[in-house]
Short mmCIF file of C-alpha atoms in Angstrom, two decimals:
data_model
loop_
_atom_site.label_atom_id
_atom_site.label_comp_id
_atom_site.label_asym_id
_atom_site.label_seq_id
_atom_site.Cartn_x
_atom_site.Cartn_y
_atom_site.Cartn_z
CA UNK I 1 -15.79 -12.58 3.35
CA UNK I 2 -13.71 -9.96 4.95
CA UNK I 3 -12.74 -6.77 3.16
CA UNK I 4 -10.94 -3.73 3.73
CA UNK I 5 -11.63 -0.43 2.05
CA UNK I 6 -9.45 2.65 1.81
CA UNK I 7 -11.32 5.15 0.25
CA UNK I 8 -8.45 7.64 -0.68
CA UNK I 9 -5.95 6.36 -3.54
CA UNK I 10 -3.67 9.59 -3.07
CA UNK I 11 -3.65 12.27 -0.24
CA UNK I 12 -1.44 15.25 -0.38
CA UNK I 13 -0.53 16.89 2.99
CA UNK I 14 1.60 20.01 3.73
CA UNK I 15 4.71 19.31 5.91
CA UNK I 16 3.83 19.99 9.35
CA UNK I 17 0.07 19.48 8.84
CA UNK I 18 -2.11 16.76 10.48
CA UNK I 19 -3.09 13.54 8.71
CA UNK I 20 -5.90 11.26 8.80
CA UNK I 21 -6.00 7.96 6.49
CA UNK I 22 -9.23 6.42 6.27
CA UNK I 23 -9.95 2.65 6.67
CA UNK I 24 -13.27 0.71 6.73
CA UNK I 25 -13.60 -2.91 7.19
CA UNK I 26 -16.29 -5.57 6.65
CA UNK I 27 -16.29 -8.62 9.08
CA UNK I 28 -18.53 -10.68 10.79
CA UNK I 29 -16.97 -10.15 14.03
CA UNK I 30 -14.18 -7.52 15.32
CA UNK I 31 -11.19 -8.44 13.66
CA UNK I 32 -7.74 -7.76 14.42
CA UNK I 33 -6.53 -4.50 12.71
CA UNK I 34 -3.27 -3.20 11.28
CA UNK I 35 -1.63 -0.50 9.66
CA UNK I 36 1.58 -0.98 7.67
CA UNK I 37 3.65 1.39 5.69
CA UNK I 38 5.63 0.81 2.53
CA UNK I 39 8.51 3.01 1.43
CA UNK I 40 9.32 3.12 -2.36
CA UNK I 41 10.87 -0.13 -3.28
CA UNK I 42 10.80 -1.60 0.08
CA UNK I 43 8.65 -4.16 2.09
CA UNK I 44 5.86 -3.37 4.43
CA UNK I 45 6.64 -2.28 8.13
CA UNK I 46 4.02 -2.47 10.76
CA UNK I 47 3.21 0.77 12.23
CA UNK I 48 0.45 -0.28 14.71
CA UNK I 49 -2.14 -2.97 15.48
CA UNK I 50 -5.33 -3.19 17.38
CA UNK I 51 -6.58 -6.41 19.11
CA UNK I 52 -8.58 -5.41 21.99
CA UNK I 53 -9.00 -3.01 24.91
CA UNK I 54 -8.36 0.83 24.37
CA UNK I 55 -9.57 1.99 21.12
CA UNK I 56 -6.95 4.33 20.74
CA UNK I 57 -3.72 2.82 19.84
CA UNK I 58 -0.19 4.17 19.48
CA UNK I 59 2.41 3.26 17.06
CA UNK I 60 5.70 3.99 15.84
CA UNK I 61 6.79 7.22 14.08
CA UNK I 62 4.10 9.15 15.96
CA UNK I 63 1.33 7.44 14.38
CA UNK I 64 -2.05 6.66 16.15
CA UNK I 65 -5.08 4.97 15.09
CA UNK I 66 -8.82 4.81 16.55
CA UNK I 67 -10.96 1.77 16.46
CA UNK I 68 -14.78 2.66 16.11
CA UNK I 69 -16.78 -0.25 16.14
CA UNK I 70 -20.06 1.59 15.35
CA UNK I 71 -18.47 2.71 11.94
CA UNK I 72 -16.53 -0.29 11.50
CA UNK I 73 -13.39 2.09 10.92
CA UNK I 74 -9.66 2.20 12.01
CA UNK I 75 -8.44 5.59 10.88
CA UNK I 76 -4.62 6.48 11.06
CA UNK I 77 -3.68 9.89 12.30
CA UNK I 78 -0.64 11.73 12.80
CA UNK I 79 -0.43 15.43 14.43
CA UNK I 80 2.37 16.72 12.33
CA UNK I 81 3.67 14.96 9.09
CA UNK I 82 7.36 15.05 8.19
CA UNK I 83 8.61 14.90 4.49
CA UNK I 84 9.89 11.33 5.28
CA UNK I 85 6.33 10.07 5.90
CA UNK I 86 5.73 10.11 2.26
CA UNK I 87 5.05 6.42 1.43
CA UNK I 88 2.22 4.31 0.66
CA UNK I 89 0.02 3.06 3.67
CA UNK I 90 -1.96 -0.10 3.93
CA UNK I 91 -4.82 -1.00 6.42
CA UNK I 92 -5.09 -4.91 7.12
CA UNK I 93 -7.44 -7.29 8.95
CA UNK I 94 -6.89 -10.73 10.32
CA UNK I 95 -9.66 -12.95 11.74
CA UNK I 96 -9.71 -12.94 15.58
CA UNK I 97 -9.18 -16.77 15.48
CA UNK I 98 -7.14 -19.09 13.55
CA UNK I 99 -4.31 -18.20 11.54
CA UNK I 100 -3.30 -14.55 10.80
CA UNK I 101 -4.21 -14.46 6.99
CA UNK I 102 -4.18 -10.76 6.44
CA UNK I 103 -6.73 -9.00 4.15
CA UNK I 104 -5.11 -5.55 2.86
CA UNK I 105 -6.96 -2.52 1.60
CA UNK I 106 -5.66 -1.10 -1.61
CA UNK I 107 -3.43 1.29 -0.24
CA UNK I 108 -3.30 5.20 0.28
CA UNK I 109 -0.25 7.04 -1.30
CA UNK I 110 0.71 10.02 1.01
CA UNK I 111 2.44 12.71 -0.74
CA UNK I 112 3.90 15.57 1.51
CA UNK I 113 4.39 19.06 0.06
CA UNK I 114 6.89 21.38 1.39
CA UNK M 19 19.36 -11.75 12.57
CA UNK M 20 18.89 -11.20 8.80
CA UNK M 21 15.17 -11.35 9.15
CA UNK M 22 13.11 -12.27 6.20
CA UNK M 23 15.24 -12.66 2.68
CA UNK M 24 13.89 -13.26 -0.69
CA UNK M 25 15.94 -13.90 -3.67
CA UNK M 26 16.04 -12.79 -6.53
CA UNK M 27 15.26 -9.21 -6.27
CA UNK M 28 14.33 -8.75 -9.79
CA UNK M 29 13.47 -11.58 -12.51
CA UNK M 30 12.22 -11.29 -16.19
CA UNK M 31 10.61 -14.53 -17.55
CA UNK M 32 9.21 -15.53 -20.74
CA UNK M 33 5.65 -16.98 -21.10
CA UNK M 34 5.62 -20.76 -20.07
CA UNK M 35 8.95 -20.79 -18.12
CA UNK M 36 9.27 -21.97 -14.63
CA UNK M 37 11.06 -20.59 -11.90
CA UNK M 38 11.22 -20.76 -7.98
CA UNK M 39 11.02 -17.52 -5.74
CA UNK M 40 13.26 -18.17 -2.52
CA UNK M 41 12.24 -16.83 0.88
CA UNK M 42 14.06 -17.68 4.24
CA UNK M 43 13.75 -16.61 7.62
CA UNK M 44 16.23 -16.93 10.44
CA UNK M 45 13.87 -16.07 13.49
CA UNK M 46 12.52 -19.90 13.86
CA UNK M 47 9.08 -18.56 13.05
CA UNK M 48 6.48 -21.38 12.24
CA UNK M 49 4.12 -19.23 10.12
CA UNK M 50 5.23 -18.09 6.61
CA UNK M 51 3.27 -16.77 4.01
CA UNK M 52 3.50 -15.40 0.29
CA UNK M 53 1.74 -12.14 -1.02
CA UNK M 54 1.46 -10.54 -4.60
CA UNK M 55 1.21 -6.87 -4.84
CA UNK M 56 -0.21 -5.47 -8.07
CA UNK M 57 -1.09 -1.55 -8.67
CA UNK M 58 -4.29 -0.41 -7.00
CA UNK M 59 -4.93 -3.97 -5.79
CA UNK M 60 -2.87 -4.04 -2.52
CA UNK M 61 -1.49 -7.38 -1.37
CA UNK M 62 -3.26 -10.72 -1.90
CA UNK M 63 -2.55 -13.83 -0.18
CA UNK M 64 -1.16 -16.57 -2.43
CA UNK M 65 -0.31 -19.62 0.06
CA UNK M 66 0.64 -19.89 3.79
CA UNK M 67 2.37 -22.42 5.81
CA UNK M 68 1.91 -23.08 9.66
CA UNK M 69 4.88 -25.18 9.99
CA UNK M 70 7.11 -27.75 8.11
CA UNK M 71 5.12 -30.02 5.84
CA UNK M 72 1.88 -28.03 6.24
CA UNK M 73 0.58 -25.61 3.54
CA UNK M 74 -2.59 -24.15 2.63
CA UNK M 75 -4.04 -21.99 0.03
CA UNK M 76 -4.96 -18.16 0.26
CA UNK M 77 -7.01 -15.86 -1.88
CA UNK M 78 -5.05 -16.31 -5.35
CA UNK M 79 -3.50 -19.84 -5.25
CA UNK M 80 -3.97 -20.83 -8.79
CA UNK M 81 -0.54 -21.00 -11.20
CA UNK M 82 1.53 -21.09 -7.89
CA UNK M 83 2.92 -24.38 -6.01
CA UNK M 84 4.50 -24.27 -2.65
CA UNK M 85 6.13 -26.79 -0.26
CA UNK M 86 7.83 -26.33 3.28
CA UNK M 87 10.33 -28.90 4.11
CA UNK M 88 12.13 -26.90 6.60
CA UNK M 89 11.07 -24.02 9.14
CA UNK M 90 13.47 -21.65 7.62
CA UNK M 91 12.56 -21.82 3.82
CA UNK M 92 9.20 -21.37 2.08
CA UNK M 93 9.97 -21.26 -1.73
CA UNK M 94 7.05 -20.23 -4.39
CA UNK M 95 7.21 -22.16 -7.70
CA UNK M 96 5.84 -20.78 -10.82
CA UNK M 97 5.36 -23.92 -13.05
CA UNK M 98 4.46 -22.21 -16.34
CA UNK M 99 4.64 -18.54 -16.09
CA UNK M 100 1.92 -16.33 -17.41
CA UNK M 101 1.84 -12.52 -18.15
CA UNK M 102 -0.92 -12.22 -15.56
CA UNK M 103 1.75 -13.23 -13.01
CA UNK M 104 3.89 -9.93 -13.38
CA UNK M 105 3.73 -8.54 -9.94
CA UNK M 106 5.79 -7.78 -6.70
CA UNK M 107 6.01 -10.96 -4.58
CA UNK M 108 6.42 -10.48 -0.60
CA UNK M 109 7.18 -13.21 1.74
CA UNK M 110 6.19 -12.83 5.34
CA UNK M 111 6.74 -14.60 8.46
CA UNK M 112 5.52 -14.52 12.22
CA UNK M 113 6.18 -16.64 15.20
CA UNK M 114 3.16 -18.99 15.33
CA UNK M 115 0.65 -17.47 12.84
CA UNK M 116 -1.75 -16.26 15.68
CA UNK M 117 -3.68 -13.11 14.82
CA UNK M 118 -1.84 -11.32 17.46
CA UNK M 119 1.66 -11.92 16.23
CA UNK M 120 3.40 -9.35 14.23
CA UNK M 121 4.16 -10.56 10.55
CA UNK M 122 7.49 -9.54 9.19
CA UNK M 123 7.74 -8.88 5.59
CA UNK M 124 10.64 -9.29 3.08
CA UNK M 125 12.02 -6.69 0.55
CA UNK M 126 10.01 -8.33 -2.29
CA UNK M 127 10.81 -9.77 -5.61
CA UNK M 128 9.65 -7.84 -8.82
CA UNK M 129 8.65 -10.52 -11.45
CA UNK M 130 8.15 -9.53 -15.14
CA UNK M 131 6.63 -12.11 -17.37
CA UNK M 132 6.87 -11.32 -21.11
#
């Protein structure tokens, strides 16, 4: 069965500093990979996705993620964090065939300090 | 477009009561799904539908029923609520359910079962 691990439950970053959120997955083949963001009391918004091709993908709000097959990782990065980035971030995978039944990680809560 | 809408936003039930969580989308999406979100657990798939009249189980289907009589609506029924079903429920939809489709999430329903 596929699974997603986000090893950091909470991360605190100073405003203006860089950010990297970790995501590792377990899957028989290369799945489709996603990062979602959830602001307090809100639904989920898609930040970016990887299907194939270039392993560095750009998303909305200045986020990017890099797929590393050898490490089964899909880490999310941002060069300079803004206070409005404080939210919970979820990594998710979906099978690369059939229907898009997402499997989510447990999430990483990002706190931004002034 | 209103996107994906969910009603109610909040609900409190007593153990054993029944209720239906409503989900509707106006994007003519074939694929719809229900997730529950519990603290520290991420989101887990309950049921999904690939079109009117077609539903299937996800990771945690026990205690929930679904049906899909129209493309627009995908209600989730709790026949006899239990405290273990206290959670935040999210509905999502995508065009065809293919892995490359973007899934759009509703704002969620927060359910408390006493």
